[in-house]
Coordinates of C-alpha atoms in Angstrom, one line a residue:
X18 CA 0.0 0.0 0.0
X19 CA 1.4 3.4 -1.0
X20 CA 1.9 5.5 2.1
X21 CA 1.8 8.8 0.1
X22 CA -2.1 9.2 0.2
X23 CA -2.1 8.5 3.9
X24 CA 0.5 11.1 4.6
X25 CA -1.4 13.6 2.5
X26 CA -4.6 12.8 4.3
X27 CA -2.8 13.2 7.7
X28 CA -1.4 16.5 6.7
X29 CA -4.8 17.7 5.6
X30 CA -6.5 16.7 8.9
X31 CA -3.6 18.2 10.9
X32 CA -3.9 21.4 9.0
X33 CA -7.7 21.6 9.6
X34 CA -7.2 21.0 13.3
X35 CA -4.5 23.6 13.6
X36 CA -6.8 26.1 11.8
X37 CA -9.6 25.3 14.2
X38 CA -7.4 25.7 17.3
X39 CA -6.1 29.0 16.0
X40 CA -9.6 30.2 15.5
X41 CA -10.5 29.3 19.1
X42 CA -7.3 31.0 20.4
X43 CA -8.2 34.2 18.5
X44 CA -11.7 34.2 19.9
X45 CA -10.5 33.6 23.4
X46 CA -7.9 36.4 23.1
X47 CA -10.5 38.8 21.8
X48 CA -12.9 37.9 24.8
X49 CA -10.1 38.3 27.2
X50 CA -9.1 41.7 25.8
X51 CA -12.7 42.9 25.8
X52 CA -13.1 41.8 29.4
X53 CA -9.8 43.6 30.3
X54 CA -10.9 46.7 28.6
X55 CA -14.3 46.7 30.3
X56 CA -12.7 46.1 33.7
X57 CA -10.2 48.9 33.2
X58 CA -12.9 51.3 32.1
X59 CA -15.2 50.5 35.0
X60 CA -12.3 50.7 37.5
X61 CA -11.3 54.1 36.3
X62 CA -12.6 56.8 38.6
X63 CA -14.7 59.6 37.2
X64 CA -13.6 63.2 38.0
X65 CA -16.3 65.7 37.3
X66 CA -15.6 69.4 37.2
X67 CA -18.5 71.8 37.5
X68 CA -17.8 75.5 36.7
X69 CA -20.6 77.8 37.9
X70 CA -20.6 81.3 36.5
X71 CA -20.9 83.8 39.4
X72 CA -20.6 87.0 37.4
X73 CA -23.1 89.7 36.6
X74 CA -24.0 88.3 33.1
X75 CA -25.6 85.1 34.4
X76 CA -28.6 85.4 36.6
X77 CA -29.6 82.0 38.2
X78 CA -32.7 83.6 39.8
X79 CA -34.4 83.7 36.4
X80 CA -36.9 80.8 36.4
X81 CA -35.8 79.3 33.1
X82 CA -32.1 79.4 34.0
X83 CA -32.6 78.0 37.5
X84 CA -34.8 75.1 36.3
X85 CA -32.4 74.2 33.5
X86 CA -29.4 74.3 35.7
X87 CA -31.1 72.3 38.6
X88 CA -32.0 69.6 36.1
X89 CA -28.6 69.5 34.6
X90 CA -26.9 69.2 38.0
X91 CA -29.3 66.4 38.9
X92 CA -28.4 64.5 35.7
X93 CA -24.7 65.0 36.4
X94 CA -24.9 63.6 39.9
X95 CA -27.0 60.6 38.7
X96 CA -24.8 59.8 35.7
X97 CA -21.3 60.5 37.0
X98 CA -21.3 59.5 40.7
X99 CA -21.7 55.7 40.5
X100 CA -18.7 54.1 42.1
X101 CA -16.4 54.5 45.1
X102 CA -13.8 57.1 44.3
X103 CA -15.8 59.0 41.8
X104 CA -15.2 62.7 42.5
X105 CA -17.1 66.0 41.8
X106 CA -15.6 69.4 42.3
X107 CA -17.3 72.8 42.0
X108 CA -15.5 76.0 41.0
X109 CA -17.0 79.5 40.7
X110 CA -16.2 81.4 37.5
X111 CA -15.3 85.0 38.2
X112 CA -12.2 87.2 38.5
X113 CA -10.3 84.5 40.5
X114 CA -11.6 81.2 39.0
X115 CA -8.6 78.9 39.7
X116 CA -8.7 79.7 43.4
X117 CA -12.5 79.5 43.7
X118 CA -13.1 75.8 44.6
X119 CA -16.4 75.8 46.3
X120 CA -17.1 72.1 46.8
X121 CA -15.4 68.8 46.6
X122 CA -17.3 65.5 46.9
X123 CA -16.2 61.9 46.6
X124 CA -18.3 58.7 46.6
X125 CA -17.7 56.7 49.7
X126 CA -20.2 53.9 49.3
X127 CA -18.5 50.6 48.3
X128 CA -20.1 47.4 47.1
X129 CA -19.1 44.3 49.0
X130 CA -17.3 41.5 47.0
X131 CA -19.8 39.2 45.3
X132 CA -17.3 36.6 44.1
X133 CA -18.6 33.1 45.0
X134 CA -21.8 34.6 46.4
X135 CA -25.2 32.9 45.5
X136 CA -27.7 34.9 43.5
X137 CA -29.9 35.8 46.5
X138 CA -27.0 37.3 48.5
X139 CA -25.6 39.0 45.4
X140 CA -28.9 40.7 44.9
X141 CA -28.9 41.8 48.5
X142 CA -25.4 43.2 48.3
X143 CA -26.4 45.2 45.2
X144 CA -29.5 46.6 46.8
X145 CA -27.6 47.7 49.9
X146 CA -25.0 49.4 47.8
X147 CA -27.6 51.2 45.6
X148 CA -29.4 52.4 48.7
X149 CA -26.3 53.8 50.3
X150 CA -25.2 55.4 47.0
X151 CA -28.6 57.1 46.6
X152 CA -28.4 58.5 50.1
X153 CA -25.0 60.0 49.2
X154 CA -26.3 61.4 45.9
X155 CA -29.2 63.1 47.5
X156 CA -26.8 64.8 50.0
X157 CA -24.5 65.8 47.1
X158 CA -27.3 67.3 45.1
X159 CA -28.5 69.4 48.0
X160 CA -25.0 70.8 48.4
X161 CA -24.7 71.5 44.7
X162 CA -28.0 73.3 44.5
X163 CA -26.9 75.5 47.5
X164 CA -23.8 76.4 45.6
X165 CA -25.8 77.1 42.4
X166 CA -28.0 79.6 44.3
X167 CA -25.2 81.2 46.2
X168 CA -24.9 84.9 45.2
X169 CA -21.6 86.7 44.5
X170 CA -22.0 90.4 45.4
X171 CA -18.2 91.0 45.6
X172 CA -15.9 92.8 43.2
X173 CA -14.9 89.5 41.6
X174 CA -18.3 89.3 39.8
X175 CA -17.1 92.0 37.3
X176 CA -14.7 89.7 35.5
X177 CA -15.2 86.3 33.8
X178 CA -11.9 84.3 33.7
X179 CA -12.7 81.1 31.9
X180 CA -9.1 80.7 30.8
X181 CA -8.2 80.0 34.5
X182 CA -10.2 76.8 34.3
X183 CA -7.5 75.2 32.2
X184 CA -5.0 74.5 34.9
X185 CA -7.8 73.0 37.1
X186 CA -8.7 70.7 34.2
X187 CA -5.1 69.7 33.7
X188 CA -4.7 68.9 37.4
X189 CA -7.9 66.8 37.4
X190 CA -6.5 64.5 34.7
X191 CA -3.1 64.0 36.4
X192 CA -4.4 60.9 38.4
X193 CA -5.6 59.1 35.3
X194 CA -9.2 59.7 36.0
X195 CA -11.9 60.1 33.2
X196 CA -12.5 63.8 33.3
X197 CA -15.8 65.4 32.4
X198 CA -16.1 69.3 32.5
X199 CA -19.3 71.3 32.7
X200 CA -19.5 75.0 32.2
X201 CA -22.7 76.6 33.6
X202 CA -22.0 79.9 31.8
X203 CA -22.6 82.2 28.9
X204 CA -18.9 81.6 28.1
X205 CA -18.3 85.4 27.6
X206 CA -14.6 85.7 28.6
X207 CA -14.1 89.1 30.0
X208 CA -10.8 90.0 31.5
X209 CA -9.0 93.3 31.2
X210 CA -5.3 93.6 30.4
X211 CA -2.8 93.0 27.7
X212 CA -3.2 89.7 25.8
X213 CA -6.6 88.9 27.3
X214 CA -10.1 88.8 25.8
X215 CA -13.1 90.8 26.7
X216 CA -16.0 89.5 24.7
X217 CA -18.4 91.9 26.3
X218 CA -16.5 94.8 24.6
X219 CA -15.1 93.0 21.5
X220 CA -16.8 89.7 20.7
X221 CA -15.9 87.8 17.5
X222 CA -18.2 88.9 14.7
X223 CA -17.7 85.8 12.5
X224 CA -16.3 82.2 12.7
X225 CA -13.1 83.1 10.9
X226 CA -12.3 85.8 13.5
X227 CA -13.3 83.3 16.3
X228 CA -10.9 80.7 14.9
X229 CA -8.1 83.2 14.5
X230 CA -8.4 84.5 18.0
X231 CA -8.7 80.9 19.5
X232 CA -5.5 79.8 17.7
X233 CA -3.7 82.9 19.0
X234 CA -4.8 82.2 22.5
X235 CA -3.8 78.6 22.3
X236 CA -0.2 79.7 22.3
X237 CA -0.7 81.1 25.8
X238 CA -2.7 78.2 27.1
X239 CA -0.9 75.2 25.6
X240 CA 1.3 75.0 28.7
X241 CA -1.7 73.3 30.3
X242 CA -1.9 69.6 29.4
X243 CA -5.7 69.2 29.7
X244 CA -5.8 65.8 28.0
X245 CA -9.0 64.9 26.2
X246 CA -11.9 65.6 28.6
X247 CA -15.5 65.6 27.5
X248 CA -16.7 69.3 27.8
X249 CA -20.3 70.4 28.0
X250 CA -21.5 74.0 28.0
X251 CA -24.8 74.4 29.8
X252 CA -25.8 77.9 28.6
X253 CA -28.3 80.2 30.3
X254 CA -30.0 81.2 27.1
X255 CA -33.5 80.3 26.1
X256 CA -34.1 78.8 22.7
X257 CA -35.6 82.1 21.5
X258 CA -32.5 84.1 22.4
X259 CA -31.1 86.3 19.6
X260 CA -27.6 86.0 18.1
X261 CA -26.7 89.3 19.9
X262 CA -27.5 87.7 23.2
X263 CA -26.3 84.2 22.5
X264 CA -23.4 84.8 20.0
X265 CA -22.7 81.6 18.0
X266 CA -19.2 82.9 17.2
X267 CA -18.3 82.9 20.9
X268 CA -19.3 79.2 21.1
X269 CA -17.1 78.6 18.0
X270 CA -14.2 80.3 19.6
X271 CA -14.4 77.8 22.5
X272 CA -14.9 74.8 20.3
X273 CA -11.8 75.8 18.3
X274 CA -9.7 76.6 21.4
X275 CA -10.5 73.2 23.1
X276 CA -9.8 71.3 19.8
X277 CA -6.4 73.1 19.7
X278 CA -5.7 72.1 23.3
X279 CA -6.4 68.5 23.0
X280 CA -9.0 67.5 20.3
X281 CA -11.6 67.2 23.1
X282 CA -15.3 66.7 22.4
X283 CA -17.4 69.7 23.2
X284 CA -21.2 70.1 23.2
X285 CA -23.6 72.8 24.2
X286 CA -26.9 72.3 26.1

């Protein structure tokens, strides 16, 4: 009997088995990688920065503004404060923004280890954790709303230094946290002095000017490594506001500046 056909058949079967095993290894590696990514992502603490405008141009006593801001703060607490170590800091925007930290909150509730626990006990552990977390969130929200309604009658309310938020953002990202930034502001930078912007007196009149000024200002602010935070502007303007009141070119200025600083995503509410 010629051994050649047997050897050929053996090689064919071996090749098929190796291909099958390779496929299994690839699938397992992909699952392991996905699990690792998920674990890393869920284990990374969230660092939320809320900048509340305390200058003359934003009036939180107006019913529309107050309701919108209260709802936004409620959503932020609910969405961002989920695990032990998640942090939320509040800064006031005014003449001395970088030194105006008004509140610092960190989630303390911790879920007990559920490894090797039966389904009933696991459900009990999850329920206890969620109850403790909700108690914390309700306390945090009350504190946030108190800061929202706090009035600034001092001299610092005459300037709006949003640039000063950049070193705060850079510092928040140093620990490797996922950083989310919320500006409760009209975003009208207004600081007197050489090399500064005063959008109350000289706002950009078109997108080209806004881009030009943002790229010029990037040279002063690029020293701050802000990373790639998600930035949201919660504006005080009603949907019926005119372009004179809610200048779209000011928004474009900030979109351009943040993109220059790190290609971050920015949206307006």
